[in-house]
Coordinates of C-alpha atoms in Angstrom, one line a residue:
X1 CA 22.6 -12.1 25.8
X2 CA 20.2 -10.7 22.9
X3 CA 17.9 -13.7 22.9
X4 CA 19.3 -15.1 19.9
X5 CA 18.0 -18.0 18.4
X6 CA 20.7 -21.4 17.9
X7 CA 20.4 -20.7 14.4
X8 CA 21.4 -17.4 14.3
X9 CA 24.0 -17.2 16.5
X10 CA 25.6 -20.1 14.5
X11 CA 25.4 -18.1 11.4
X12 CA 27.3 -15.4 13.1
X13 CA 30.1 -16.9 14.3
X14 CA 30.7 -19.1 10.8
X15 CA 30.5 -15.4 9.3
X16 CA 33.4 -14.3 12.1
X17 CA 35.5 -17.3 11.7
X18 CA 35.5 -17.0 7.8
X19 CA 36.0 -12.9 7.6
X20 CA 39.3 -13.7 9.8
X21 CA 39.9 -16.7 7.9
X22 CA 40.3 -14.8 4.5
X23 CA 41.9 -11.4 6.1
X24 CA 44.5 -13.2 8.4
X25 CA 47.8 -14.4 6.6
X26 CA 47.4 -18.0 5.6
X27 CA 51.4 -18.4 5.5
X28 CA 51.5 -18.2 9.6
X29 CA 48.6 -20.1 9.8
X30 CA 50.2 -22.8 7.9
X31 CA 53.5 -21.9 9.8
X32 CA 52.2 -22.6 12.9
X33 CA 50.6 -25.7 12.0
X34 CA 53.6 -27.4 10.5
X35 CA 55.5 -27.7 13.7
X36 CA 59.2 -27.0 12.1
X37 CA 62.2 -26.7 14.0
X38 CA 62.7 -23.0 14.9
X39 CA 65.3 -20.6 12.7
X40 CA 66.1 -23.6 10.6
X41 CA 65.9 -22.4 6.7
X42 CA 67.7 -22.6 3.7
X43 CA 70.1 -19.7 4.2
X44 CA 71.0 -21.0 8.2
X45 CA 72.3 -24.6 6.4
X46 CA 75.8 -24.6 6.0
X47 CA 75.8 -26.3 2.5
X48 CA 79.9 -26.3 2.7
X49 CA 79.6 -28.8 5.9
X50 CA 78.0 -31.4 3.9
X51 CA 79.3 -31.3 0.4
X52 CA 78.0 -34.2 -0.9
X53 CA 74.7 -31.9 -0.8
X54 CA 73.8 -29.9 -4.1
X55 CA 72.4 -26.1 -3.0
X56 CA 71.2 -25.9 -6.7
X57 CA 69.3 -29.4 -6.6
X58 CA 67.8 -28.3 -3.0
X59 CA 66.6 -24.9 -4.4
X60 CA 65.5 -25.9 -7.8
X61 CA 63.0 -28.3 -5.4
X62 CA 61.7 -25.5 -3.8
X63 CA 61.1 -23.3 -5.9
X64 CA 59.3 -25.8 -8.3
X65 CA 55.9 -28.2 -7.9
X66 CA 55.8 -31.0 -10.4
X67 CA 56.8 -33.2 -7.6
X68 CA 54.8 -32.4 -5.0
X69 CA 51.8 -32.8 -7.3
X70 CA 52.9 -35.9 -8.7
X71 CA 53.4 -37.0 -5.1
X72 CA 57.3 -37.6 -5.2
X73 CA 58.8 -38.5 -2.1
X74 CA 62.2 -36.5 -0.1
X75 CA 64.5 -39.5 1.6
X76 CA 67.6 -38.3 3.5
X77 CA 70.5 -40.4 4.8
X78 CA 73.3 -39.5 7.1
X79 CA 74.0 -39.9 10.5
X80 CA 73.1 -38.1 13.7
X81 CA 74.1 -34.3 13.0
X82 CA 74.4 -34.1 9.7
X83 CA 72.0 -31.6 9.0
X84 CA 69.1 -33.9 7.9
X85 CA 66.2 -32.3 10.7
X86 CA 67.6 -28.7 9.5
X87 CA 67.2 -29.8 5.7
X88 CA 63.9 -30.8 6.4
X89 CA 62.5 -28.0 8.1
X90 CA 64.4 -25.9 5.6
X91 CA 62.1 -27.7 3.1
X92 CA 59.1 -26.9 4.7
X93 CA 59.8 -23.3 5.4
X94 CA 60.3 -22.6 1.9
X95 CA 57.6 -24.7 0.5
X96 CA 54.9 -23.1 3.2
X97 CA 56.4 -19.4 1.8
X98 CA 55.1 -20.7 -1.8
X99 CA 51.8 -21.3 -0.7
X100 CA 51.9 -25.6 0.0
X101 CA 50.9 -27.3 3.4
X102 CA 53.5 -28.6 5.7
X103 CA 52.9 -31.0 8.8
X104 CA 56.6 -32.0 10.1
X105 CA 56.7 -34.4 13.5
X106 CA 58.8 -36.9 14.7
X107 CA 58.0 -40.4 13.3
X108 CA 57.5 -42.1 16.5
X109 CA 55.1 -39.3 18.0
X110 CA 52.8 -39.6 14.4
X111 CA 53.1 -44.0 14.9
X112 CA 52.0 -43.6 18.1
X113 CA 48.9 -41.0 17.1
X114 CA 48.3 -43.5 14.0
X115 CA 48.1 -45.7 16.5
X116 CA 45.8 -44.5 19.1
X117 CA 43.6 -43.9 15.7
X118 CA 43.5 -47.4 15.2
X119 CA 42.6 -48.1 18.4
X120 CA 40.2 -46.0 18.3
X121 CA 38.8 -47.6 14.7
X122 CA 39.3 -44.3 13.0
X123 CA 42.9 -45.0 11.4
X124 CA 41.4 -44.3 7.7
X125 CA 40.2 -41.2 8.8
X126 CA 43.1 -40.4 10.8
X127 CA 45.3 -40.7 7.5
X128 CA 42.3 -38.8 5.4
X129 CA 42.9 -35.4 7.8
X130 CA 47.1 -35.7 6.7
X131 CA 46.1 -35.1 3.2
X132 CA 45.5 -32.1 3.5
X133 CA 49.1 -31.6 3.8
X134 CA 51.0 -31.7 0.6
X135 CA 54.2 -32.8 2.4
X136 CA 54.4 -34.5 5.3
X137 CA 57.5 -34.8 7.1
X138 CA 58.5 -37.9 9.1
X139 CA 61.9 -37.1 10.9
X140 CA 64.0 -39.5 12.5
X141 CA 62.5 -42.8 11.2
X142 CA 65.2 -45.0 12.5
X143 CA 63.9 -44.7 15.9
X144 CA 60.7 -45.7 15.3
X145 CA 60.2 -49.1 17.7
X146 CA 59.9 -52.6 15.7
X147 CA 56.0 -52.9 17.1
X148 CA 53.9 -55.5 14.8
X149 CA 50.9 -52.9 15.5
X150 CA 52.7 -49.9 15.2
X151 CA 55.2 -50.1 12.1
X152 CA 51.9 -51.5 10.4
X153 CA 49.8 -48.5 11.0
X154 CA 53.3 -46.6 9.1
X155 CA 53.0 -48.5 6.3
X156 CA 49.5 -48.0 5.5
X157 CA 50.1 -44.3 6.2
X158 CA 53.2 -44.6 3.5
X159 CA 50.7 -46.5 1.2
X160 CA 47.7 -44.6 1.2
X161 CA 50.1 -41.2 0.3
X162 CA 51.9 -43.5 -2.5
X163 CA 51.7 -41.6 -6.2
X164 CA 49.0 -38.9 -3.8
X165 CA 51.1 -37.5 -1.5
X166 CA 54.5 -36.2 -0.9
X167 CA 56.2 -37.5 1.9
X168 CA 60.1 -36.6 3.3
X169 CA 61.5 -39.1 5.4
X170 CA 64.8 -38.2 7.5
X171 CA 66.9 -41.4 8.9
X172 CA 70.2 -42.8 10.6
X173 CA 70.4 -45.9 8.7
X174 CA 70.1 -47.0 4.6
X175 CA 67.5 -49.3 3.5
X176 CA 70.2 -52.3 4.4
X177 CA 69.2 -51.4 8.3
X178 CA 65.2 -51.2 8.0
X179 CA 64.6 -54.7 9.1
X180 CA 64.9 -53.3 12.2
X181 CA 62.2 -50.7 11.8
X182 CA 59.2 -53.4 10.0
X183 CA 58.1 -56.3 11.7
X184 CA 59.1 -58.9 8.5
X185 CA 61.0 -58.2 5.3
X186 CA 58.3 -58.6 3.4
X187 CA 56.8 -55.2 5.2
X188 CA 60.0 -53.6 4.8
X189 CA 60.6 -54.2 0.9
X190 CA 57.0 -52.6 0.3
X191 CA 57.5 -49.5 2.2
X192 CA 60.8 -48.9 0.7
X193 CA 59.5 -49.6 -3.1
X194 CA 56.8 -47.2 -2.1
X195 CA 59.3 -44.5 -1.6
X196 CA 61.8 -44.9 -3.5
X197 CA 59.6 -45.6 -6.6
X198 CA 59.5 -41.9 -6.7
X199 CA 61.9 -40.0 -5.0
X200 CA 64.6 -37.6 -5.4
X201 CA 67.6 -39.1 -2.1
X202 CA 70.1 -36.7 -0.3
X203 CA 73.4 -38.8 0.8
X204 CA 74.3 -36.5 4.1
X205 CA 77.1 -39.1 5.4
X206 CA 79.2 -36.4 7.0
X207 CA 80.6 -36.0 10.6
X208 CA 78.2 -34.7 13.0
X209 CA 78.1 -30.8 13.0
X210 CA 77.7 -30.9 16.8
X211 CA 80.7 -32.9 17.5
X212 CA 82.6 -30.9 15.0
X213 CA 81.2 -28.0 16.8
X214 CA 82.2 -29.1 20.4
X215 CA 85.5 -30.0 19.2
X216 CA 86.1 -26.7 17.7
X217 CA 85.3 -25.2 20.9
X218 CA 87.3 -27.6 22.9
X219 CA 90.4 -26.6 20.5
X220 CA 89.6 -22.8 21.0
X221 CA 90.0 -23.5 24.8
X222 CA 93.3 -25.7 24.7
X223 CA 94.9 -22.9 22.6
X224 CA 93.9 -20.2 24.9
X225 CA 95.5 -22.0 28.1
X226 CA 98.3 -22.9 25.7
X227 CA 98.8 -19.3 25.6
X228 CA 98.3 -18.7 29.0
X229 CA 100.6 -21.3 29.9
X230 CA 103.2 -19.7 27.5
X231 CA 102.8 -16.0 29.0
X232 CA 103.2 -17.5 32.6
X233 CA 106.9 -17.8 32.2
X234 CA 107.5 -14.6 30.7
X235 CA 105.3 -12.5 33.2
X236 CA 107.6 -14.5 35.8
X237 CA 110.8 -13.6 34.2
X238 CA 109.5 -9.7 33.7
X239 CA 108.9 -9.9 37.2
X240 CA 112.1 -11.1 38.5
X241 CA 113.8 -8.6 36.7
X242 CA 111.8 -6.1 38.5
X243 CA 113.1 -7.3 41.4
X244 CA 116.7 -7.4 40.8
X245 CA 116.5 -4.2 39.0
X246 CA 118.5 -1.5 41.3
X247 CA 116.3 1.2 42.9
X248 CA 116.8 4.1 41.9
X249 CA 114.0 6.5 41.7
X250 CA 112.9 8.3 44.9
X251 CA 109.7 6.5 45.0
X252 CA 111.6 3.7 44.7
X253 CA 113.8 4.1 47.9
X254 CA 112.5 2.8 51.3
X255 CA 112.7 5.4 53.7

């Protein structure tokens, strides 16, 4: 409006974005950009539910760094509900609090986006802007699709963060199942020597927490029409002695 010249105006706004840059607080910044699942930390995990889950190991994680700057990888196993998502996110709450970068997404959504990158011919690059995140977090790898194109473009992510990069991977099966996740064995032996080579695993094989939680509640509900069903009677009884009870009050006469 001023008659600025490009240059100038440039200047300005780089001075603008920076000032906010270094006054807002980096830990919602980083928050926002890590994508985890909402009210799912550390305290919220019911550690009881899945005991073959050590609170001190997942804590002493957290609060240390050696292995996320040795690149040491997270794998957890367990079926669906067992708490591996809310682990996860857990994870990357705590670890964003200390200061780290966290990018959680589901594994098919970052296949397919690895994959539109290589489309694209800018897959390297693609992989380059992730490392910037010092753990990335790859839920629900078990449903990733068994594409030639697509499981590639996962391994070469996996390989280019191997001994860099920490990654967490969250999944249904054990290794024995990941034939169905690579497109040859020879694929699948790599990527999981790649992780494993240096990784700290969580066993979660528990029941799910959501059908333990709906049959709680279905249980809560049988017992109260239980006791329904058991008052009935008595409320009948109470009121057919009522009505064989002589009247003898005044209000209690018809007139």
């Amino acid at each position: 409006k001023e008659g600025w010249p490009a240059e100038r105006l440039l200047a300005a706004l780089c001075e603008l974005e920076l000032s906010e840059r270094e006054q807002g607080p980096p830990t919602q910044r980083h928050l926002a950009a890590a994508r985890l699942p909402q009210g799912k930390t550390l305290d919220a995990f019911d550690f009881l539910a899945v005991p073959t889950l050590s609170q001190a190991r997942v804590r002493a994680l957290v609060e240390g760094d050696s292995w996320l700057q040795a690149g040491h990888n997270l794998l957890a196993f367990g079926p669906p509900g067992s708490g591996k998502t809310h682990l996860a996110g857990a994870i990357g709450y705590e670890l964003i609090q200390r200061g780290y970068r966290v990018l959680m997404a589901r594994t098919s959504d970052l296949v397919q986006r690895l994959q539109v990158a290589r489309q694209d011919l800018a897959l390297t690059q693609e992989i380059a802007k992730l490392d910037k995140f010092d753990l990335l977090i790859l839920d629900d790898l078990s449903y990733v699709r068994k594409d030639q194109a697509e499981t590639s473009a996962l391994f070469e992510l996996i390989s280019a963060r191997y001994e860099r990069r920490s990654i967490m991977i969250t999944a249904n099966q054990p290794f024995s199942g990941w034939d169905a996740i690579f497109p040859d064995r020879a694929m699948t032996i790599a990527a999981i020597d790649r992780l494993v080579h240096h990784a700290t695993i969580f066993e979660m094989n528990v029941e799910s927490y959501r059908r333990r939680a709906a049959y709680a509640a279905a249980t809560s509900l049988s017992d109260i029409e239980d006791d329904r069903d058991k008052q009935q009677p008595e409320k009948e009884i109470a009121t057919a002695k009522d009505n064989s009870r002589p009247a003898t009050l005044s209000s209690e006469i018809e007139t």
